[in-house]
Amino acid sequence: RVGSKNLSSGEAMVPMLGLAYWPLLLWLPLIAVQYAAVVHLGSGMQSAVHSITAIFVDTPVCSLMKIIWCVMLVLCLDCVRNVFKPGTAAGSSDMQTAQMFEAYAAKEGALVLALNLAAMMAIQALHVITGRYAKLELNLDAMKRQAQQASEFSKQLMADSKEGKAPETKMESKKEEEKEGELRKRVD
């Protein structure tokens, strides 16, 4: 055939690894920012970073990322298969050089794709963890306010009991009870 190559079972095509490097330009800085926000910066920055990562984790873009992750997994496994594929011992030095190049390219591809896979999972895991941490911090603040209010209320009750005055409750007059009874009779 004109313009086509016939590949025998011994030859392997080198995967297009250049495409696997571009997502790392997004994943690695995003992981670095998440790490810096969690470890060194405050909760305000954590919520800002959480809202950025929510674009990739909490929106329909996540479905696209899952598809990309599966494609990268298949390509990574193919590269691992090519790394462990036995080469032919006999042949010219050019053939051995080409096989060695393909083996090294497969190793590089497996490592780059595995780094992409791990980075994508790490971004999602850090996003979920920072979201849970934000909820826990909000619950802790609410419990602190409740405890403070209960403390103030009990202090007020103790101060009132020391003064000797008991809190008075209003007794409903008989007319109000009769009006409520009439209303109940009408509704029933």
mmCIF file of C-alpha atoms in Angstrom, residues 4-152:
data_model
loop_
_atom_site.group_PDB
_atom_site.id
_atom_site.type_symbol
_atom_site.label_atom_id
_atom_site.label_comp_id
_atom_site.label_asym_id
_atom_site.label_seq_id
_atom_site.Cartn_x
_atom_site.Cartn_y
_atom_site.Cartn_z
ATOM 1 C CA SER A 4 1.060 3.201 5.041
ATOM 2 C CA LYS A 5 3.385 1.157 7.199
ATOM 3 C CA ASN A 6 2.785 -2.438 8.097
ATOM 4 C CA LEU A 7 3.665 -2.989 11.726
ATOM 5 C CA SER A 8 4.786 -6.426 12.715
ATOM 6 C CA SER A 9 4.093 -7.782 16.182
ATOM 7 C CA GLY A 10 7.646 -6.939 17.299
ATOM 8 C CA GLU A 11 7.331 -3.235 16.556
ATOM 9 C CA ALA A 12 5.423 -0.871 18.795
ATOM 10 C CA MET A 13 4.233 2.628 18.192
ATOM 11 C CA VAL A 14 5.582 5.248 20.550
ATOM 12 C CA PRO A 15 2.627 6.918 22.273
ATOM 13 C CA MET A 16 2.156 10.625 21.903
ATOM 14 C CA LEU A 17 3.533 11.585 25.266
ATOM 15 C CA GLY A 18 3.673 15.286 24.578
ATOM 16 C CA LEU A 19 -0.050 15.546 25.241
ATOM 17 C CA ALA A 20 0.343 14.083 28.732
ATOM 18 C CA TYR A 21 2.589 16.934 29.875
ATOM 19 C CA TRP A 22 0.057 19.722 29.289
ATOM 20 C CA PRO A 23 -2.448 18.683 31.969
ATOM 21 C CA LEU A 24 0.410 18.666 34.488
ATOM 22 C CA LEU A 25 0.723 22.413 33.929
ATOM 23 C CA LEU A 26 -2.728 22.684 35.493
ATOM 24 C CA TRP A 27 -2.682 19.861 38.068
ATOM 25 C CA LEU A 28 0.658 20.481 39.784
ATOM 26 C CA PRO A 29 0.175 24.232 40.475
ATOM 27 C CA LEU A 30 -3.364 23.493 41.663
ATOM 28 C CA ILE A 31 -2.087 20.872 44.107
ATOM 29 C CA ALA A 32 0.633 23.269 45.273
ATOM 30 C CA VAL A 33 -1.911 26.026 45.926
ATOM 31 C CA GLN A 34 -4.189 23.591 47.781
ATOM 32 C CA TYR A 35 -1.279 22.438 49.932
ATOM 33 C CA ALA A 36 -0.176 26.005 50.676
ATOM 34 C CA ALA A 37 -3.725 27.003 51.594
ATOM 35 C CA VAL A 38 -4.162 24.059 53.954
ATOM 36 C CA VAL A 39 -0.768 24.224 55.650
ATOM 37 C CA HIS A 40 0.278 27.873 55.655
ATOM 38 C CA LEU A 41 -2.696 30.095 54.865
ATOM 39 C CA GLY A 42 -5.906 30.692 56.737
ATOM 40 C CA SER A 43 -9.431 29.501 56.300
ATOM 41 C CA GLY A 44 -10.284 32.413 54.011
ATOM 42 C CA MET A 45 -7.722 31.309 51.468
ATOM 43 C CA GLN A 46 -8.831 27.690 51.901
ATOM 44 C CA SER A 47 -12.372 28.625 50.948
ATOM 45 C CA ALA A 48 -11.080 30.599 47.939
ATOM 46 C CA VAL A 49 -9.026 27.634 46.731
ATOM 47 C CA HIS A 50 -11.952 25.323 47.490
ATOM 48 C CA SER A 51 -14.160 27.394 45.188
ATOM 49 C CA ILE A 52 -11.537 27.152 42.416
ATOM 50 C CA THR A 53 -11.210 23.382 42.735
ATOM 51 C CA ALA A 54 -14.993 23.105 42.851
ATOM 52 C CA ILE A 55 -14.921 23.918 39.136
ATOM 53 C CA PHE A 56 -13.156 20.619 38.493
ATOM 54 C CA VAL A 57 -14.800 18.503 41.194
ATOM 55 C CA ASP A 58 -18.375 19.691 41.794
ATOM 56 C CA THR A 59 -19.509 20.627 38.287
ATOM 57 C CA PRO A 60 -20.239 18.603 35.134
ATOM 58 C CA VAL A 61 -16.575 19.146 34.236
ATOM 59 C CA CYS A 62 -15.930 16.351 36.748
ATOM 60 C CA SER A 63 -17.551 13.856 34.367
ATOM 61 C CA LEU A 64 -15.196 14.973 31.625
ATOM 62 C CA MET A 65 -12.256 14.645 34.033
ATOM 63 C CA LYS A 66 -13.324 11.087 34.866
ATOM 64 C CA ILE A 67 -13.344 10.201 31.176
ATOM 65 C CA ILE A 68 -9.905 11.773 30.729
ATOM 66 C CA TRP A 69 -8.694 9.859 33.791
ATOM 67 C CA CYS A 70 -9.890 6.559 32.292
ATOM 68 C CA VAL A 71 -8.183 7.311 28.963
ATOM 69 C CA MET A 72 -4.950 8.154 30.779
ATOM 70 C CA LEU A 73 -5.226 4.941 32.787
ATOM 71 C CA VAL A 74 -5.550 2.873 29.616
ATOM 72 C CA LEU A 75 -2.596 4.677 28.031
ATOM 73 C CA CYS A 76 -0.539 4.207 31.198
ATOM 74 C CA LEU A 77 -1.270 0.489 31.254
ATOM 75 C CA ASP A 78 -0.333 0.257 27.576
ATOM 76 C CA CYS A 79 2.979 1.971 28.318
ATOM 77 C CA VAL A 80 3.615 -0.423 31.208
ATOM 78 C CA ARG A 81 2.900 -3.325 28.849
ATOM 79 C CA ASN A 82 5.390 -1.923 26.340
ATOM 80 C CA VAL A 83 8.041 -1.548 29.036
ATOM 81 C CA PHE A 84 7.896 -5.234 29.909
ATOM 82 C CA LYS A 85 7.592 -6.473 26.329
ATOM 83 C CA PRO A 86 10.655 -8.539 25.410
ATOM 84 C CA GLY A 87 12.816 -7.238 22.572
ATOM 85 C CA THR A 88 14.498 -9.269 19.893
ATOM 86 C CA ALA A 89 18.094 -10.172 20.655
ATOM 87 C CA ALA A 90 19.193 -10.549 17.054
ATOM 88 C CA GLY A 91 19.155 -7.713 14.606
ATOM 89 C CA SER A 92 21.045 -4.673 13.526
ATOM 90 C CA SER A 93 22.230 -2.045 15.943
ATOM 91 C CA ASP A 94 19.637 0.358 14.527
ATOM 92 C CA MET A 95 16.869 -2.077 15.431
ATOM 93 C CA GLN A 96 18.207 -2.498 18.967
ATOM 94 C CA THR A 97 18.537 1.265 19.324
ATOM 95 C CA ALA A 98 14.933 1.736 18.181
ATOM 96 C CA GLN A 99 13.723 -0.914 20.638
ATOM 97 C CA MET A 100 15.682 0.712 23.448
ATOM 98 C CA PHE A 101 14.207 4.099 22.531
ATOM 99 C CA GLU A 102 10.694 2.631 22.535
ATOM 100 C CA ALA A 103 11.296 1.053 25.945
ATOM 101 C CA TYR A 104 12.531 4.341 27.396
ATOM 102 C CA ALA A 105 9.652 6.232 25.792
ATOM 103 C CA ALA A 106 7.213 3.725 27.284
ATOM 104 C CA LYS A 107 8.786 4.204 30.735
ATOM 105 C CA GLU A 108 8.527 7.961 30.373
ATOM 106 C CA GLY A 109 4.930 7.669 29.226
ATOM 107 C CA ALA A 110 4.015 5.397 32.114
ATOM 108 C CA LEU A 111 5.553 7.814 34.629
ATOM 109 C CA VAL A 112 3.973 10.948 33.149
ATOM 110 C CA LEU A 113 0.555 9.355 32.851
ATOM 111 C CA ALA A 114 0.797 7.891 36.371
ATOM 112 C CA LEU A 115 1.682 11.364 37.670
ATOM 113 C CA ASN A 116 -1.391 12.766 35.910
ATOM 114 C CA LEU A 117 -3.576 10.043 37.413
ATOM 115 C CA ALA A 118 -2.236 10.618 40.923
ATOM 116 C CA ALA A 119 -2.531 14.405 40.602
ATOM 117 C CA MET A 120 -6.152 14.207 39.485
ATOM 118 C CA MET A 121 -7.041 11.974 42.431
ATOM 119 C CA ALA A 122 -5.090 14.180 44.867
ATOM 120 C CA ILE A 123 -6.941 17.307 43.735
ATOM 121 C CA GLN A 124 -10.278 15.645 44.347
ATOM 122 C CA ALA A 125 -9.191 14.243 47.716
ATOM 123 C CA LEU A 126 -7.856 17.605 48.922
ATOM 124 C CA HIS A 127 -11.038 19.302 47.729
ATOM 125 C CA VAL A 128 -13.221 16.907 49.712
ATOM 126 C CA ILE A 129 -11.014 17.179 52.819
ATOM 127 C CA THR A 130 -10.978 20.996 52.788
ATOM 128 C CA GLY A 131 -14.760 21.015 52.333
ATOM 129 C CA ARG A 132 -15.226 18.773 55.353
ATOM 130 C CA TYR A 133 -12.772 20.876 57.351
ATOM 131 C CA ALA A 134 -14.738 24.028 56.517
ATOM 132 C CA LYS A 135 -17.964 22.359 57.714
ATOM 133 C CA LEU A 136 -16.318 21.227 60.941
ATOM 134 C CA GLU A 137 -14.942 24.713 61.553
ATOM 135 C CA LEU A 138 -18.402 26.214 60.983
ATOM 136 C CA ASN A 139 -19.966 23.702 63.398
ATOM 137 C CA LEU A 140 -17.279 24.457 65.975
ATOM 138 C CA ASP A 141 -17.948 28.184 65.743
ATOM 139 C CA ALA A 142 -21.700 27.585 66.139
ATOM 140 C CA MET A 143 -21.111 25.369 69.189
ATOM 141 C CA LYS A 144 -18.830 28.031 70.713
ATOM 142 C CA ARG A 145 -21.529 30.668 70.272
ATOM 143 C CA GLN A 146 -24.160 28.367 71.773
ATOM 144 C CA ALA A 147 -21.940 27.591 74.749
ATOM 145 C CA GLN A 148 -21.221 31.269 75.270
ATOM 146 C CA GLN A 149 -24.919 32.134 75.144
ATOM 147 C CA ALA A 150 -25.767 29.300 77.551
ATOM 148 C CA SER A 151 -23.028 30.520 79.890
ATOM 149 C CA GLU A 152 -24.382 34.065 79.848
#
